[in-house]
């Protein structure tokens, strides 16, 4: 494929922010779970900002990412919610604790190249090189009486250990595939972090056992816990953090010149999501909706030849929403 050396650079921007909280609303999640308890065992927020220039089939852009994901047992959610809201805990009940968490921020550059081997198929490879910070990567397992802790961090959120922040250098490969099937059916698949890792140098790590002794309770049944911590704190010279792939597949099936049927599949942080929807064509513009039944979320979108926006939520009130999804792109 030849490159037109006279092509002018075109600026572009892409934003993709998807946050979901199962046990409490997103508003409560940012306020130490001060709100109604809804049950559930997962929270995550994936945020991507990319802005740069495109020349022919090449792009070069600044990239910012903030990813956080927590998976925990129902007992862990219940126990944490009660402790944060000063609610009574049955002294005879045993809570089984299990928590896995990861978090990082990334700032760097992303390069991409589109290749079209045949008319009906295009492949776009993206390579991101970035510096990383704000690491959390580890787990807690056990009971409310005795728990084992093993986690890496940039700032010790559990025991307030004073450490130098580790330096992280990351690389990630992503892939987008666009194809036509049976002439009209369009399929787009995008895999983020198809291969991705962060090398952390001088990474702080805590491995500990926490023994919790219920020492007193007030007249309302609120229990005061005094943990006894034993373990070791180390600095690991080099530690590799593997990034987990995220997948988004979209299927567009034209029904008539004015309307398309839509089918979507998303996978991230162990969560499988499926949607159905419809798009309505108006000359060179398109608008439509998608319904994500597993998270009771409605997505509305609008596409213009030079920009597009998509907003999704499960509630009209921002204080009641458990899902918030915003996508925007400017070509």
XYZ file of C-alpha atoms in Angstrom, residues 45-278:
234
model
C -13.827 1.778 36.229
C -11.886 1.826 32.947
C -10.994 5.230 31.512
C -9.192 5.973 28.242
C -8.259 9.353 26.738
C -6.383 9.506 23.457
C -5.680 12.604 21.385
C -3.305 12.987 18.472
C -2.959 13.128 14.698
C -3.765 10.770 11.842
C -1.889 10.656 8.542
C -3.258 8.166 6.034
C -3.277 4.814 7.856
C -0.999 5.913 10.708
C -1.785 7.606 14.017
C 0.359 9.060 16.788
C -1.350 10.149 19.999
C -0.939 11.026 23.649
C -2.599 8.405 25.845
C -3.940 8.577 29.391
C -5.512 5.622 31.212
C -6.954 5.049 34.656
C -8.082 1.491 35.424
C -9.372 0.110 38.713
C -11.136 -3.205 39.341
C -12.266 -4.907 42.545
C -13.746 -8.399 42.868
C -14.871 -9.653 46.268
C -17.154 -12.100 48.040
C -20.649 -11.158 49.183
C -19.466 -11.503 52.791
C -16.638 -9.056 52.109
C -19.060 -6.493 50.687
C -21.460 -6.907 53.621
C -18.691 -6.687 56.227
C -17.095 -3.615 54.627
C -20.438 -1.862 54.230
C -21.301 -2.405 57.889
C -17.907 -1.193 59.078
C -18.104 1.963 56.930
C -21.641 2.802 58.072
C -21.238 1.966 61.795
C -23.816 -0.825 61.595
C -24.076 -3.677 64.083
C -22.207 -6.919 63.419
C -23.412 -10.200 64.893
C -20.533 -11.384 67.145
C -21.429 -14.999 66.372
C -21.378 -14.614 62.595
C -18.259 -15.553 60.660
C -17.562 -13.478 57.556
C -15.541 -15.164 54.803
C -13.344 -12.498 53.222
C -12.027 -12.578 49.665
C -10.867 -9.516 47.736
C -8.819 -9.090 44.564
C -7.884 -5.592 43.457
C -5.893 -3.859 40.751
C -5.351 -0.234 39.855
C -2.947 1.834 37.770
C -2.679 5.078 35.846
C -0.760 5.374 32.586
C 0.576 8.297 30.554
C 2.412 7.843 27.299
C 2.193 7.487 23.532
C 0.151 5.229 21.294
C 1.044 4.392 17.696
C -1.330 2.616 15.327
C -1.287 1.324 11.755
C -4.262 0.213 9.679
C -3.769 -2.573 7.148
C -6.375 -3.706 4.609
C -5.337 -7.055 3.091
C -8.638 -7.403 1.181
C -11.509 -5.057 0.462
C -13.805 -6.578 3.108
C -11.259 -6.743 5.933
C -9.180 -4.160 7.783
C -6.817 -4.668 10.702
C -5.579 -1.892 12.970
C -2.699 -2.607 15.315
C -2.021 -0.252 18.200
C 1.105 -0.115 20.354
C 1.126 1.880 23.602
C 4.280 2.830 25.505
C 3.692 4.527 28.842
C 4.840 5.404 32.334
C 2.617 3.997 35.105
C 1.742 5.094 38.639
C -0.817 4.589 41.452
C -0.428 0.843 41.543
C -2.540 -1.562 43.571
C -2.283 -5.270 42.797
C -3.076 -7.952 45.342
C -5.571 -9.855 47.433
C -7.050 -10.443 50.877
C -8.327 -13.885 51.903
C -9.584 -15.372 55.154
C -12.274 -14.443 57.645
C -13.149 -11.434 59.756
C -11.222 -13.127 62.581
C -8.061 -13.936 60.639
C -7.099 -12.780 57.144
C -4.061 -13.086 54.874
C -2.930 -10.052 52.900
C -0.551 -9.966 49.926
C -0.403 -6.855 47.786
C 1.829 -4.460 45.854
C 1.208 -0.726 45.954
C 2.463 2.763 45.209
C 0.869 4.096 48.391
C 0.065 1.806 51.316
C -3.718 2.138 51.643
C -4.021 -0.473 54.411
C -1.210 0.115 56.898
C 0.074 3.610 56.003
C 3.613 2.359 55.410
C 5.781 5.220 54.163
C 7.547 4.183 50.945
C 9.099 5.703 47.852
C 6.703 5.421 44.927
C 7.820 2.740 42.457
C 8.410 3.576 38.818
C 6.410 1.661 36.247
C 7.061 1.276 32.522
C 4.381 -0.372 30.422
C 3.724 -1.664 26.938
C 0.433 -2.819 25.463
C -0.717 -4.138 22.109
C -4.318 -3.707 20.958
C -6.107 -4.894 17.838
C -9.213 -3.739 15.959
C -10.770 -5.850 13.200
C -13.469 -4.665 10.786
C -15.072 -6.970 8.265
C -18.161 -7.493 6.111
C -20.023 -10.801 6.097
C -22.607 -11.642 3.419
C -22.060 -8.174 1.901
C -24.269 -6.212 4.323
C -23.415 -7.478 7.807
C -20.630 -5.437 9.423
C -18.622 -6.819 12.333
C -16.137 -4.839 14.411
C -13.991 -6.412 17.133
C -11.619 -4.494 19.390
C -9.283 -6.117 21.907
C -7.595 -3.795 24.408
C -4.467 -5.155 26.124
C -4.296 -8.136 23.799
C -0.761 -8.349 25.149
C 0.096 -5.926 27.915
C 2.383 -5.653 30.913
C 3.904 -3.116 33.301
C 7.390 -3.501 34.756
C 7.505 -1.997 38.243
C 10.934 -1.232 39.679
C 11.499 -1.104 43.438
C 7.913 -2.239 44.043
C 6.722 -2.115 47.697
C 4.968 -5.271 48.868
C 3.252 -6.281 52.092
C 2.579 -9.898 53.083
C 0.789 -10.068 56.391
C -1.711 -11.851 58.600
C -4.366 -9.830 60.405
C -6.001 -11.229 63.518
C -9.130 -9.335 64.554
C -10.205 -9.424 68.175
C -13.666 -8.083 68.952
C -13.010 -6.196 72.164
C -16.192 -4.205 72.819
C -19.600 -3.198 71.504
C -21.858 -0.299 72.370
C -25.556 -0.398 73.190
C -26.443 -0.278 69.493
C -24.366 -3.360 68.758
C -21.606 -1.471 66.952
C -18.433 -3.485 67.445
C -14.953 -1.996 67.890
C -12.240 -4.129 66.249
C -8.570 -4.038 67.163
C -6.507 -5.863 64.533
C -3.215 -7.513 65.378
C -0.932 -7.383 62.335
C 2.093 -9.582 61.730
C 4.064 -10.119 58.545
C 6.775 -8.570 56.423
C 7.233 -5.529 54.238
C 9.636 -5.815 51.315
C 10.793 -4.013 48.184
C 10.878 -6.143 45.039
C 13.458 -4.870 42.576
C 11.446 -5.888 39.488
C 7.847 -7.062 39.277
C 5.753 -7.653 36.173
C 2.065 -6.771 36.294
C 0.121 -8.507 33.515
C -2.770 -6.539 32.013
C -5.963 -8.490 31.364
C -7.520 -8.259 27.871
C -10.829 -6.476 27.296
C -13.023 -7.333 24.301
C -15.769 -5.405 22.518
C -17.554 -6.918 19.497
C -20.199 -5.033 17.504
C -22.496 -6.441 14.798
C -24.495 -4.157 12.469
C -27.197 -5.832 10.363
C -29.080 -3.541 7.944
C -32.821 -4.233 7.931
C -33.710 -1.569 5.382
C -32.112 1.666 4.108
C -33.272 3.546 7.210
C -32.709 1.050 10.027
C -30.008 -1.344 11.348
C -30.219 -4.041 14.000
C -27.355 -3.977 16.523
C -25.773 -6.724 18.620
C -22.884 -6.097 21.030
C -20.709 -8.199 23.313
C -18.290 -6.871 25.936
C -15.880 -8.717 28.205
C -13.862 -6.998 30.914
C -12.685 -7.963 34.389
C -14.458 -11.319 34.156
C -17.816 -9.743 33.279
C -19.690 -10.807 30.114
C -22.195 -8.261 28.779
C -24.541 -8.571 25.788
C -26.772 -5.923 24.225
C -29.323 -5.561 21.446
C -30.408 -2.325 19.825
C -31.336 -0.403 16.739
